[in-house]
Structure formats: structure tokens, C-alpha cells
mmCIF file of C-alpha atoms in Angstrom:
data_model
loop_
_atom_site.group_PDB
_atom_site.id
_atom_site.type_symbol
_atom_site.label_atom_id
_atom_site.label_comp_id
_atom_site.label_asym_id
_atom_site.label_seq_id
_atom_site.Cartn_x
_atom_site.Cartn_y
_atom_site.Cartn_z
ATOM 1 C CA MET U 1 -108.835 32.218 -81.138
ATOM 2 C CA PRO U 2 -107.450 28.980 -79.888
ATOM 3 C CA SER U 3 -104.542 27.851 -81.558
ATOM 4 C CA LEU U 4 -104.450 25.001 -83.965
ATOM 5 C CA VAL U 5 -101.774 22.822 -83.916
ATOM 6 C CA VAL U 6 -101.841 19.615 -86.861
ATOM 7 C CA VAL U 7 -99.201 17.063 -86.675
ATOM 8 C CA VAL U 8 -98.355 15.501 -89.908
ATOM 9 C CA TYR U 9 -96.005 12.385 -90.744
ATOM 10 C CA PHE U 10 -93.773 11.806 -93.430
ATOM 11 C CA VAL U 11 -92.247 8.229 -94.250
ATOM 12 C CA ILE U 12 -89.528 8.752 -97.227
ATOM 13 C CA LYS U 13 -88.885 5.449 -98.832
ATOM 14 C CA SER U 14 -90.244 3.654 -95.732
ATOM 15 C CA ILE U 15 -86.178 4.598 -94.384
ATOM 16 C CA ILE U 16 -87.042 8.015 -92.711
ATOM 17 C CA GLU U 17 -90.122 8.646 -90.316
ATOM 18 C CA MET U 18 -91.014 12.111 -89.174
ATOM 19 C CA LYS U 19 -93.379 13.741 -87.526
ATOM 20 C CA ILE U 20 -94.353 17.324 -87.896
ATOM 21 C CA ALA U 21 -96.074 19.729 -86.044
ATOM 22 C CA LEU U 22 -97.405 22.561 -88.168
ATOM 23 C CA CYS U 23 -98.783 25.374 -85.743
ATOM 24 C CA GLN U 24 -101.031 28.007 -86.455
ATOM 25 C CA ILE U 25 -101.449 30.936 -83.980
ATOM 26 C CA ASN U 26 -102.879 34.325 -83.830
ATOM 27 C CA PRO U 27 -100.094 36.990 -82.782
ATOM 28 C CA ILE U 28 -100.646 39.692 -81.957
ATOM 29 C CA ILE U 29 -98.637 42.732 -83.881
ATOM 30 C CA GLY U 30 -95.822 43.953 -81.111
ATOM 31 C CA ASN U 31 -97.083 42.106 -78.311
ATOM 32 C CA LEU U 32 -94.275 39.647 -77.452
ATOM 33 C CA ASP U 33 -94.803 37.970 -74.505
ATOM 34 C CA TYR U 34 -98.464 37.282 -75.749
ATOM 35 C CA ASN U 35 -96.933 36.183 -79.074
ATOM 36 C CA LYS U 36 -94.329 34.064 -76.996
ATOM 37 C CA GLU U 37 -96.584 32.215 -75.158
ATOM 38 C CA LYS U 38 -99.042 31.145 -77.469
ATOM 39 C CA ILE U 39 -95.697 29.393 -79.701
ATOM 40 C CA VAL U 40 -94.810 27.890 -76.105
ATOM 41 C CA LYS U 41 -97.804 26.380 -75.142
ATOM 42 C CA GLY U 42 -98.374 25.472 -79.388
ATOM 43 C CA TYR U 43 -94.714 23.810 -78.981
ATOM 44 C CA LYS U 44 -95.769 21.948 -75.672
ATOM 45 C CA ARG U 45 -98.383 20.703 -77.289
ATOM 46 C CA GLY U 46 -96.190 19.675 -80.706
ATOM 47 C CA THR U 47 -93.351 18.046 -77.797
ATOM 48 C CA THR U 48 -96.829 15.844 -76.185
ATOM 49 C CA ALA U 49 -97.939 14.510 -79.524
ATOM 50 C CA LYS U 50 -94.154 13.145 -79.832
ATOM 51 C CA ALA U 51 -93.823 15.335 -82.979
ATOM 52 C CA ASP U 52 -90.434 15.508 -84.288
ATOM 53 C CA LEU U 53 -90.691 18.702 -85.611
ATOM 54 C CA VAL U 54 -92.437 21.808 -84.498
ATOM 55 C CA ILE U 55 -93.201 24.315 -87.114
ATOM 56 C CA PHE U 56 -94.819 28.410 -86.947
ATOM 57 C CA PRO U 57 -95.319 30.516 -89.197
ATOM 58 C CA GLU U 58 -92.665 33.537 -90.065
ATOM 59 C CA LEU U 59 -92.356 36.486 -87.693
ATOM 60 C CA SER U 60 -94.543 34.697 -85.051
ATOM 61 C CA LEU U 61 -93.230 36.510 -82.574
ATOM 62 C CA VAL U 62 -93.327 40.016 -83.200
ATOM 63 C CA GLY U 63 -96.557 39.379 -85.099
ATOM 64 C CA TYR U 64 -96.853 40.702 -88.640
ATOM 65 C CA PRO U 65 -96.202 42.758 -91.437
ATOM 66 C CA PRO U 66 -93.022 44.082 -90.418
ATOM 67 C CA LEU U 67 -93.209 47.132 -92.092
ATOM 68 C CA ASP U 68 -96.233 48.001 -89.869
ATOM 69 C CA LEU U 69 -93.552 47.672 -86.620
ATOM 70 C CA VAL U 70 -90.604 49.445 -88.010
ATOM 71 C CA GLU U 71 -92.929 52.576 -88.660
ATOM 72 C CA LYS U 72 -93.968 52.230 -84.405
ATOM 73 C CA LYS U 73 -91.535 53.844 -82.239
ATOM 74 C CA ARG U 74 -92.081 51.628 -79.721
ATOM 75 C CA ILE U 75 -91.567 48.045 -81.241
ATOM 76 C CA PRO U 76 -87.547 48.742 -81.512
ATOM 77 C CA PHE U 77 -87.169 49.493 -78.803
ATOM 78 C CA CYS U 78 -89.295 46.196 -77.010
ATOM 79 C CA CYS U 79 -87.626 44.290 -78.812
ATOM 80 C CA LYS U 80 -84.040 45.863 -77.882
ATOM 81 C CA GLN U 81 -84.797 45.245 -73.602
ATOM 82 C CA LYS U 82 -86.488 41.490 -74.678
ATOM 83 C CA ASN U 83 -82.400 40.893 -76.259
#
């Protein structure tokens, strides 16, 4: 599934103008390398579109839901290795 980047313009009282990229990705639980690649690609698309801020869903790097990650013994080990 291709990632989606939506760019939103905000103008507040004609003083502040901000361009925000909202990135929706389809992460794989526990696959940090794959998820990181998706995040970097979305970030590059957002900055190419001249976004001032690029936003991703929470827990995009490790995938979701966190309970599954805590229950798998390998996931905390992989996260420690990446640090």
C-alpha cells in the first residue's frame, strides 16, 4: 500500500501561514527498518512539498499496537540494538 501525504495550509488571522504534511503510512509491527524507510520517504515528500511540519501517526516507527510489541521477546531487544 503506498503511503499518503496530505499537505494542509493554515492561515491564522492572515499573520501566520504554515504548511503541514500529514503522512499516513502502513507500518509493520516490529519491523523498524521498513517503518523507518516509510517515515523517511514521507518526510522527503513533505519537505519537497515545502511543508513546515511533517506529521506521522503515533508509534509509526515500531508499529502498533504496543501490547503486541511488549509480549514479543525479540522486540525490546531490537529496539535496544537500534539505540
